[in-house]
XYZ file of C-alpha atoms in Angstrom:
555
model
C 80.233 -28.943 254.842
C 76.991 -27.181 255.686
C 74.713 -29.322 257.864
C 70.980 -29.531 257.285
C 68.124 -30.832 259.381
C 65.843 -33.669 258.172
C 63.006 -31.285 257.338
C 65.204 -29.183 255.042
C 66.525 -32.340 253.427
C 62.984 -33.523 252.740
C 62.013 -30.125 251.357
C 64.953 -30.176 248.930
C 64.198 -33.746 247.886
C 60.585 -32.903 247.051
C 61.505 -29.625 245.380
C 63.892 -31.480 243.075
C 61.178 -34.003 242.260
C 58.834 -31.126 241.522
C 61.371 -29.475 239.226
C 61.874 -32.538 237.024
C 58.119 -33.155 236.958
C 57.535 -29.569 235.776
C 60.196 -30.020 233.108
C 58.208 -33.016 231.885
C 54.996 -31.019 231.685
C 56.799 -28.400 229.610
C 58.019 -31.084 227.200
C 54.546 -32.549 226.874
C 52.994 -29.191 226.028
C 55.636 -27.804 223.654
C 57.008 -30.773 221.662
C 55.868 -31.182 218.064
C 55.887 -34.894 217.210
C 53.302 -37.416 218.383
C 56.049 -39.685 219.701
C 56.631 -37.012 222.374
C 53.392 -35.056 222.860
C 51.173 -38.162 222.803
C 53.353 -41.161 223.608
C 55.642 -39.276 226.050
C 58.854 -40.977 224.969
C 61.084 -38.625 226.954
C 62.678 -38.372 230.378
C 64.004 -35.625 232.667
C 66.723 -35.669 235.276
C 69.198 -33.644 237.297
C 72.812 -34.782 237.658
C 75.563 -33.076 239.602
C 79.099 -32.181 238.496
C 80.229 -35.645 239.659
C 77.815 -37.212 237.138
C 75.627 -38.565 239.910
C 71.904 -38.949 239.298
C 70.226 -36.608 241.797
C 66.581 -36.610 240.748
C 64.422 -37.951 237.941
C 60.836 -37.740 236.799
C 58.641 -40.826 236.447
C 58.887 -41.330 232.698
C 61.087 -43.945 230.953
C 63.385 -45.904 233.316
C 65.755 -47.106 230.585
C 66.443 -43.476 229.626
C 67.293 -42.286 233.093
C 69.475 -45.202 234.146
C 71.887 -44.374 231.333
C 72.112 -40.621 231.983
C 75.018 -40.708 234.485
C 77.137 -42.273 231.729
C 76.118 -39.517 229.336
C 76.997 -36.928 231.994
C 80.431 -38.527 232.389
C 80.999 -38.209 228.644
C 80.032 -34.529 228.748
C 82.262 -33.874 231.754
C 85.167 -35.594 230.000
C 84.668 -33.604 226.789
C 84.222 -30.083 228.189
C 86.170 -28.262 230.861
C 85.130 -24.806 229.680
C 81.382 -24.869 230.277
C 79.852 -21.415 230.773
C 76.411 -20.098 231.710
C 74.188 -20.137 228.632
C 75.851 -23.196 227.103
C 73.644 -26.012 225.850
C 75.251 -29.369 225.116
C 73.719 -31.952 222.791
C 74.653 -35.621 222.313
C 73.222 -38.991 221.311
C 76.119 -41.315 220.492
C 75.867 -44.731 222.204
C 79.648 -44.948 222.329
C 79.886 -41.587 224.116
C 77.501 -42.397 226.967
C 74.260 -42.529 224.991
C 71.816 -45.402 224.773
C 70.757 -45.446 221.105
C 70.794 -42.869 218.312
C 67.120 -41.788 218.344
C 67.476 -40.539 221.932
C 68.844 -37.009 221.786
C 70.022 -35.634 225.122
C 70.232 -31.957 226.105
C 72.376 -30.711 229.018
C 72.020 -27.234 230.510
C 74.550 -26.277 233.230
C 73.403 -24.809 236.531
C 75.785 -22.365 238.199
C 75.872 -20.705 241.615
C 78.447 -18.091 242.627
C 80.520 -18.935 239.575
C 80.601 -22.665 240.306
C 78.939 -25.219 238.038
C 77.007 -27.496 240.367
C 74.421 -29.386 238.322
C 73.059 -30.289 234.921
C 69.371 -30.201 234.024
C 68.910 -32.939 231.432
C 66.272 -33.883 228.879
C 66.416 -37.093 226.850
C 63.803 -37.511 224.122
C 63.257 -40.039 221.354
C 63.155 -38.524 217.856
C 60.753 -39.817 215.231
C 63.639 -39.914 212.746
C 67.404 -39.582 213.062
C 68.482 -40.054 209.448
C 70.248 -43.199 208.336
C 69.209 -45.769 205.772
C 65.563 -46.156 206.823
C 62.774 -43.967 208.146
C 61.746 -43.997 211.778
C 65.182 -44.465 213.387
C 65.178 -48.306 213.393
C 67.064 -50.177 210.671
C 66.851 -53.965 210.959
C 69.254 -54.292 208.025
C 72.035 -52.325 209.733
C 75.325 -54.150 210.258
C 77.148 -51.074 211.586
C 76.066 -48.016 213.515
C 76.702 -45.630 210.606
C 73.697 -47.188 208.841
C 71.435 -46.295 211.767
C 71.562 -42.512 211.638
C 73.361 -39.404 212.823
C 75.961 -39.887 215.549
C 76.401 -36.835 217.752
C 79.187 -36.838 220.347
C 78.894 -34.157 223.038
C 78.816 -30.818 221.207
C 77.918 -27.269 222.196
C 74.705 -26.292 220.431
C 74.638 -22.965 222.293
C 77.750 -21.151 223.458
C 77.176 -18.535 226.189
C 73.565 -18.220 225.077
C 74.249 -17.994 221.323
C 72.810 -20.688 219.050
C 75.221 -22.494 216.734
C 72.714 -22.368 213.886
C 75.236 -23.878 211.449
C 75.241 -27.060 213.530
C 71.457 -27.036 213.865
C 71.045 -26.643 210.098
C 73.396 -29.550 209.483
C 71.487 -31.805 211.875
C 68.042 -30.843 210.559
C 69.157 -31.387 206.966
C 70.001 -35.011 207.728
C 66.646 -36.104 209.159
C 63.460 -36.795 207.232
C 61.122 -34.520 209.202
C 63.154 -31.415 209.916
C 60.126 -29.362 211.022
C 59.290 -31.739 213.873
C 62.976 -32.269 214.635
C 63.579 -28.560 215.165
C 60.412 -28.133 217.196
C 61.175 -31.099 219.435
C 64.766 -30.005 219.944
C 63.721 -26.510 221.040
C 61.104 -28.058 223.347
C 63.901 -30.064 224.970
C 66.086 -26.979 225.346
C 63.188 -25.011 226.820
C 62.407 -27.751 229.339
C 66.051 -27.943 230.419
C 66.232 -24.142 230.831
C 63.035 -24.272 232.888
C 64.774 -26.723 235.204
C 67.763 -24.400 235.450
C 65.542 -21.452 236.417
C 63.788 -23.506 239.071
C 67.149 -24.572 240.493
C 68.241 -20.930 240.656
C 65.053 -20.110 242.522
C 65.799 -22.902 244.992
C 69.313 -21.504 245.536
C 67.841 -18.054 246.158
C 65.509 -19.433 248.832
C 67.839 -21.836 250.645
C 71.359 -21.035 249.304
C 73.431 -23.348 247.118
C 75.513 -24.786 250.025
C 72.341 -25.830 251.846
C 70.968 -27.474 248.678
C 74.263 -29.312 248.127
C 74.348 -30.554 251.705
C 70.717 -31.631 251.575
C 71.391 -33.614 248.386
C 74.234 -35.486 250.075
C 71.748 -36.409 252.783
C 69.175 -37.523 250.201
C 71.728 -39.773 248.474
C 72.895 -41.270 251.773
C 69.328 -41.889 252.885
C 68.473 -43.584 249.577
C 71.489 -45.852 249.988
C 70.389 -46.743 253.494
C 66.859 -47.528 252.373
C 68.050 -49.702 249.499
C 70.522 -51.602 251.661
C 67.914 -52.233 254.344
C 65.747 -53.963 251.727
C 68.564 -56.013 250.170
C 69.669 -57.166 253.621
C 66.353 -59.001 254.038
C 66.903 -61.132 250.918
C 68.408 -64.597 251.025
C 72.193 -64.679 250.573
C 73.701 -66.761 247.798
C 74.601 -66.885 244.124
C 71.676 -67.228 241.754
C 71.312 -67.701 238.021
C 68.742 -66.561 235.498
C 68.507 -66.399 231.730
C 66.306 -64.977 229.016
C 66.384 -65.202 225.242
C 66.030 -62.798 222.366
C 63.922 -64.281 219.573
C 66.560 -63.711 216.893
C 68.932 -61.202 215.323
C 66.954 -60.937 212.081
C 69.636 -62.894 210.260
C 68.682 -66.469 211.055
C 70.286 -66.771 214.493
C 67.605 -67.653 217.035
C 67.433 -67.708 220.838
C 70.270 -65.328 221.693
C 71.057 -65.898 225.360
C 71.147 -63.247 228.066
C 72.619 -64.746 231.246
C 72.694 -63.207 234.715
C 74.697 -64.500 237.675
C 73.586 -62.575 240.733
C 75.571 -62.764 243.961
C 73.840 -61.348 247.027
C 75.645 -60.972 250.350
C 74.523 -58.832 253.249
C 73.296 -55.527 251.901
C 75.206 -55.703 248.598
C 74.482 -57.299 245.259
C 76.623 -58.066 242.202
C 75.114 -58.700 238.781
C 77.416 -60.499 236.333
C 76.245 -60.603 232.702
C 79.508 -62.033 231.335
C 77.846 -65.309 230.351
C 75.631 -63.620 227.773
C 76.036 -64.452 224.100
C 78.501 -62.734 221.762
C 77.653 -59.513 219.933
C 75.870 -59.909 216.605
C 75.669 -58.070 213.273
C 72.293 -56.655 214.182
C 70.685 -53.824 216.112
C 69.802 -56.082 219.071
C 73.223 -55.381 220.631
C 73.309 -53.105 223.674
C 75.493 -50.101 224.280
C 77.444 -49.943 227.550
C 75.294 -47.202 229.109
C 72.078 -48.952 228.129
C 73.262 -52.208 229.716
C 73.885 -50.396 232.999
C 70.448 -48.795 232.735
C 68.798 -52.207 232.341
C 70.544 -53.577 235.432
C 69.544 -50.477 237.402
C 65.929 -50.943 236.279
C 65.807 -54.513 237.538
C 67.254 -53.452 240.897
C 64.920 -50.495 241.282
C 61.880 -52.663 240.492
C 62.728 -54.875 243.468
C 63.392 -52.301 246.189
C 60.717 -50.205 247.886
C 58.791 -47.928 245.516
C 59.142 -44.895 247.774
C 62.954 -45.076 247.832
C 64.315 -42.208 245.678
C 65.716 -43.644 242.467
C 69.074 -41.885 242.431
C 72.774 -42.703 242.508
C 72.638 -43.222 246.266
C 70.149 -46.051 245.881
C 72.486 -47.688 243.345
C 75.478 -47.836 245.707
C 74.690 -51.396 246.872
C 74.815 -52.583 243.233
C 77.897 -53.716 241.292
C 77.747 -54.610 237.594
C 80.127 -56.955 235.776
C 79.955 -57.512 232.018
C 82.105 -58.565 229.071
C 82.813 -56.175 226.212
C 82.143 -57.815 222.867
C 78.979 -59.472 224.140
C 75.416 -58.760 223.061
C 74.898 -56.736 226.251
C 78.031 -54.580 225.677
C 78.948 -54.297 222.038
C 82.266 -53.102 220.651
C 82.259 -49.604 219.110
C 80.760 -49.478 215.647
C 78.162 -52.199 216.112
C 74.484 -51.333 215.546
C 72.475 -50.921 218.751
C 69.247 -49.077 217.970
C 66.841 -51.696 219.345
C 68.764 -51.895 222.625
C 66.576 -49.651 224.775
C 63.834 -52.236 224.282
C 65.892 -55.350 223.569
C 68.015 -56.695 225.109
C 66.999 -54.337 227.949
C 63.839 -56.338 228.659
C 65.761 -59.604 228.582
C 68.469 -58.283 230.929
C 65.754 -57.337 233.408
C 64.046 -60.703 232.968
C 67.238 -62.692 233.525
C 68.105 -60.750 236.703
C 64.613 -61.053 238.148
C 64.491 -64.770 237.355
C 67.750 -65.165 239.257
C 66.506 -63.216 242.271
C 63.227 -65.144 242.420
C 65.097 -67.552 244.705
C 66.328 -64.698 246.909
C 63.274 -62.426 247.250
C 60.274 -64.331 245.818
C 57.707 -61.955 247.298
C 59.219 -59.023 245.365
C 59.753 -60.455 241.882
C 57.179 -60.060 239.142
C 56.510 -62.119 236.049
C 57.651 -60.987 232.618
C 56.174 -57.963 230.895
C 55.412 -57.874 227.180
C 58.135 -57.216 224.639
C 58.281 -54.312 222.213
C 57.149 -54.888 218.623
C 56.967 -51.539 216.855
C 55.939 -50.555 213.350
C 56.953 -47.270 211.699
C 54.943 -46.203 208.659
C 56.116 -43.629 206.125
C 53.722 -42.258 203.539
C 51.840 -39.260 202.210
C 48.792 -37.942 204.027
C 46.115 -37.427 201.326
C 44.348 -34.822 203.461
C 47.375 -32.505 203.508
C 49.651 -33.727 200.728
C 52.486 -33.786 203.254
C 54.736 -36.745 204.094
C 54.336 -38.348 207.508
C 56.100 -40.852 209.736
C 53.902 -42.611 212.283
C 55.103 -44.913 215.056
C 52.865 -47.598 216.539
C 52.507 -47.082 220.285
C 49.030 -48.596 220.492
C 48.267 -52.251 221.233
C 50.560 -52.205 224.268
C 51.357 -55.654 225.676
C 50.350 -56.763 229.148
C 52.340 -56.468 232.353
C 53.459 -59.385 234.484
C 51.657 -60.558 237.596
C 53.238 -60.399 241.027
C 52.606 -61.402 244.621
C 50.387 -58.314 244.793
C 47.909 -59.559 242.197
C 47.148 -59.828 238.505
C 49.221 -57.899 235.976
C 48.026 -54.673 234.399
C 46.542 -55.053 230.938
C 47.971 -53.107 227.985
C 50.505 -51.352 230.244
C 53.532 -51.808 228.006
C 57.007 -53.233 228.294
C 59.430 -53.735 231.171
C 61.782 -50.990 229.997
C 59.073 -48.332 230.337
C 56.670 -49.852 232.944
C 53.762 -47.714 231.826
C 55.781 -44.597 231.029
C 55.065 -44.879 227.310
C 51.476 -44.039 226.399
C 49.538 -44.827 223.263
C 47.739 -41.504 223.283
C 44.318 -40.634 221.955
C 43.004 -42.770 219.108
C 40.876 -39.840 217.944
C 43.875 -37.517 217.803
C 45.902 -40.109 215.887
C 43.081 -40.483 213.351
C 42.844 -36.693 212.995
C 46.575 -36.224 212.438
C 47.325 -39.279 210.284
C 45.531 -41.262 207.537
C 44.620 -44.095 209.898
C 41.404 -45.771 211.044
C 41.361 -47.813 214.245
C 38.667 -50.330 213.394
C 38.899 -51.724 216.880
C 41.321 -51.625 219.785
C 40.428 -53.839 222.746
C 41.841 -56.268 225.284
C 42.837 -59.643 223.802
C 41.228 -62.469 225.800
C 43.397 -65.416 226.876
C 46.653 -63.562 226.170
C 47.955 -63.336 229.743
C 49.911 -66.187 231.315
C 47.971 -68.305 233.801
C 49.050 -68.532 237.415
C 47.981 -67.913 240.973
C 47.899 -64.360 239.671
C 47.206 -63.886 235.973
C 49.309 -61.836 233.601
C 47.755 -58.687 232.187
C 46.159 -58.887 228.761
C 47.560 -57.733 225.461
C 45.476 -55.975 222.813
C 43.652 -56.863 219.604
C 44.017 -53.996 217.122
C 42.834 -53.771 213.514
C 44.381 -50.672 211.966
C 43.404 -49.586 208.448
C 45.877 -47.396 206.532
C 43.875 -44.829 204.550
C 46.528 -43.464 202.221
C 46.016 -43.000 198.476
C 49.562 -44.042 197.619
C 51.612 -47.022 198.717
C 53.184 -46.479 202.144
C 56.249 -48.209 203.536
C 56.534 -49.946 206.871
C 59.482 -51.053 208.982
C 59.243 -53.368 211.974
C 61.565 -53.582 214.944
C 61.034 -55.744 217.987
C 60.835 -59.061 219.719
C 58.285 -61.443 221.172
C 56.911 -63.621 218.364
C 58.866 -66.695 219.494
C 58.933 -66.080 223.233
C 56.014 -64.834 225.294
C 56.337 -62.949 228.570
C 57.977 -65.178 231.166
C 55.973 -66.808 233.915
C 57.508 -66.639 237.376
C 57.590 -69.053 240.334
C 55.433 -71.628 238.592
C 53.331 -69.208 236.570
C 52.858 -69.721 232.845
C 54.290 -67.708 229.987
C 51.939 -65.468 228.042
C 51.013 -65.932 224.421
C 53.535 -64.326 222.054
C 52.792 -61.484 219.638
C 51.175 -62.124 216.281
C 51.115 -59.353 213.659
C 49.700 -59.776 210.140
C 49.235 -57.570 207.083
C 45.842 -58.037 205.431
C 45.317 -56.803 201.871
C 42.440 -56.986 199.400
C 44.715 -57.884 196.516
C 47.356 -60.022 198.262
C 47.349 -63.070 200.552
C 47.639 -62.325 204.289
C 51.181 -62.494 205.577
C 52.841 -62.666 208.946
C 54.966 -59.663 209.865
C 58.395 -60.513 211.182
C 59.899 -58.443 213.959
C 62.815 -57.170 211.882
C 61.779 -56.067 208.388
C 62.288 -53.039 206.170
C 60.438 -51.782 203.104
C 57.079 -53.467 203.715
C 54.660 -52.201 201.085
C 51.370 -51.118 202.648
C 48.722 -50.532 199.999
C 45.819 -48.103 200.416
C 43.165 -49.776 202.538
C 45.477 -52.457 203.933
C 44.838 -53.554 207.514
C 47.441 -54.250 210.149
C 46.023 -57.049 212.286
C 47.892 -56.792 215.566
C 47.556 -59.217 218.451
C 49.958 -58.267 221.228
C 51.263 -60.478 223.996
C 50.013 -60.477 227.541
C 52.107 -60.559 230.698
C 53.428 -63.637 232.444
C 51.643 -65.417 235.272
C 52.939 -65.551 238.873
C 52.719 -68.664 241.023
C 51.222 -72.090 240.248
C 47.992 -71.978 238.242
C 46.291 -74.509 240.525
C 46.433 -71.957 243.336
C 44.337 -69.370 241.513
C 41.137 -68.661 243.414
C 37.906 -69.975 241.867
C 36.320 -66.555 242.371
C 39.090 -64.961 240.325
C 38.588 -67.454 237.512
C 34.854 -66.819 237.516
C 35.463 -63.074 237.399
C 37.805 -63.549 234.431
C 35.113 -65.557 232.652
C 32.319 -63.091 233.327
C 34.432 -60.147 232.187
C 35.492 -61.948 229.013
C 39.178 -61.876 229.932
C 39.476 -65.654 229.648
C 37.137 -67.427 227.258
C 36.159 -70.695 225.649
C 38.587 -73.578 225.780
C 41.072 -71.599 227.824
C 38.529 -71.048 230.584
C 37.588 -74.745 230.600
C 41.203 -75.847 230.689
C 42.029 -73.510 233.549
C 38.934 -74.420 235.499
C 39.756 -78.105 235.182
């Protein structure tokens, strides 16, 4: 094999990072739907022909951790890949995570050899199925959740299979945005391919390949050097889903984590059985959640690639809520149980590396609204990305407020309020930090958000909810307190106020109705009695902790 010096290896590593970052900028600027061009619910990566994750952009961790499994499915399906091919897939039982996440693969060749894939995964605002917005709390099987796409060739040798594209677009509710977003994904993946070809022209493909082997080996070494400093032993942690939407509460996610030397094994076999609900996880998504937890605990400057994952072994039981049998619904899985898998693992490792663990981040509680925009007469589907929950505190300090959930760690944005109001019949009456929502501790959890959102349609709209976090707040860690849970209500002029459950379909939203949203904060870290008096006074002066809560914490 060609040998490379450390400087060349570093150049290749940073060039690859630059390529996936540029792919992300292309997606942001060319995608059609607000879920992508405002909320940035997409991810970019490069895998090699061995399905190893080589490079990723800093977008949505739960997307990227599952991509090697998607690459394996593509490699298993196609042996006749040619330049100009574009492969599309989304099926959770063929290496995908959940149906709304379409994934595009573009092959990268050099001297007739296929060496890499440039990959784009992006969440669609609709994927067909029984309900709008891609989430169906009523689903008892995956066929009720939307279109399933195993690995297929959308382009063959540069020629579009427009019959397939027409079929797909016909089966979603917003075909205009669907087509635009899909072509944005293809364009971003082709941009990555062109940048890879430029890198080959400058350094040669053998040098790039050799440098990548060095990058993977170095990432493994860095990860192992961190794990080796943790306490050896077998540790246990657990977390709970609120419910399955069918009356079964407190669904257990259990992690047994064995750490020895520089290796770590995560065993999720003790988790509860699969359910007839979309809170099950697909196999690839479960692996992504475990990878997230591990990556959150190693050094931030270690490249997050397949080399860094070599110290990690995952054990799980098929037929459990973290690895459902084929055919079960799984659409919520990228949020839940992903967050709970991370939480259980980090709770377990709190006894092994207490200075590295963080308290729980807020859980996802989304609303999708379908209606008619009176300003245009056109139908719309809008997804709530505002009112992000707070992040958990850590040994480094207080948690970030309104940063989002553990599965995205800030990668999902809520975008401009003004742009949302211009594009949709919505009025954000106010959107501000929610005092007292973060868990108390030596370091306080970040705050959630208070949002009053008025729906300014002229006809009745329909809402669906999908999420968690109204029974369980964000977990405190190492003596810190849990956060407050979510509380969402629908306020109407002509109807009594009502609590919104996390798993509902067909909610009638009348013109002028207000969604009163109070999102959870993050968990606290460390005993509350160790919080500095100056920090408590600062919280009080800034209005982050108020009234009785401030008095109780001061006492």
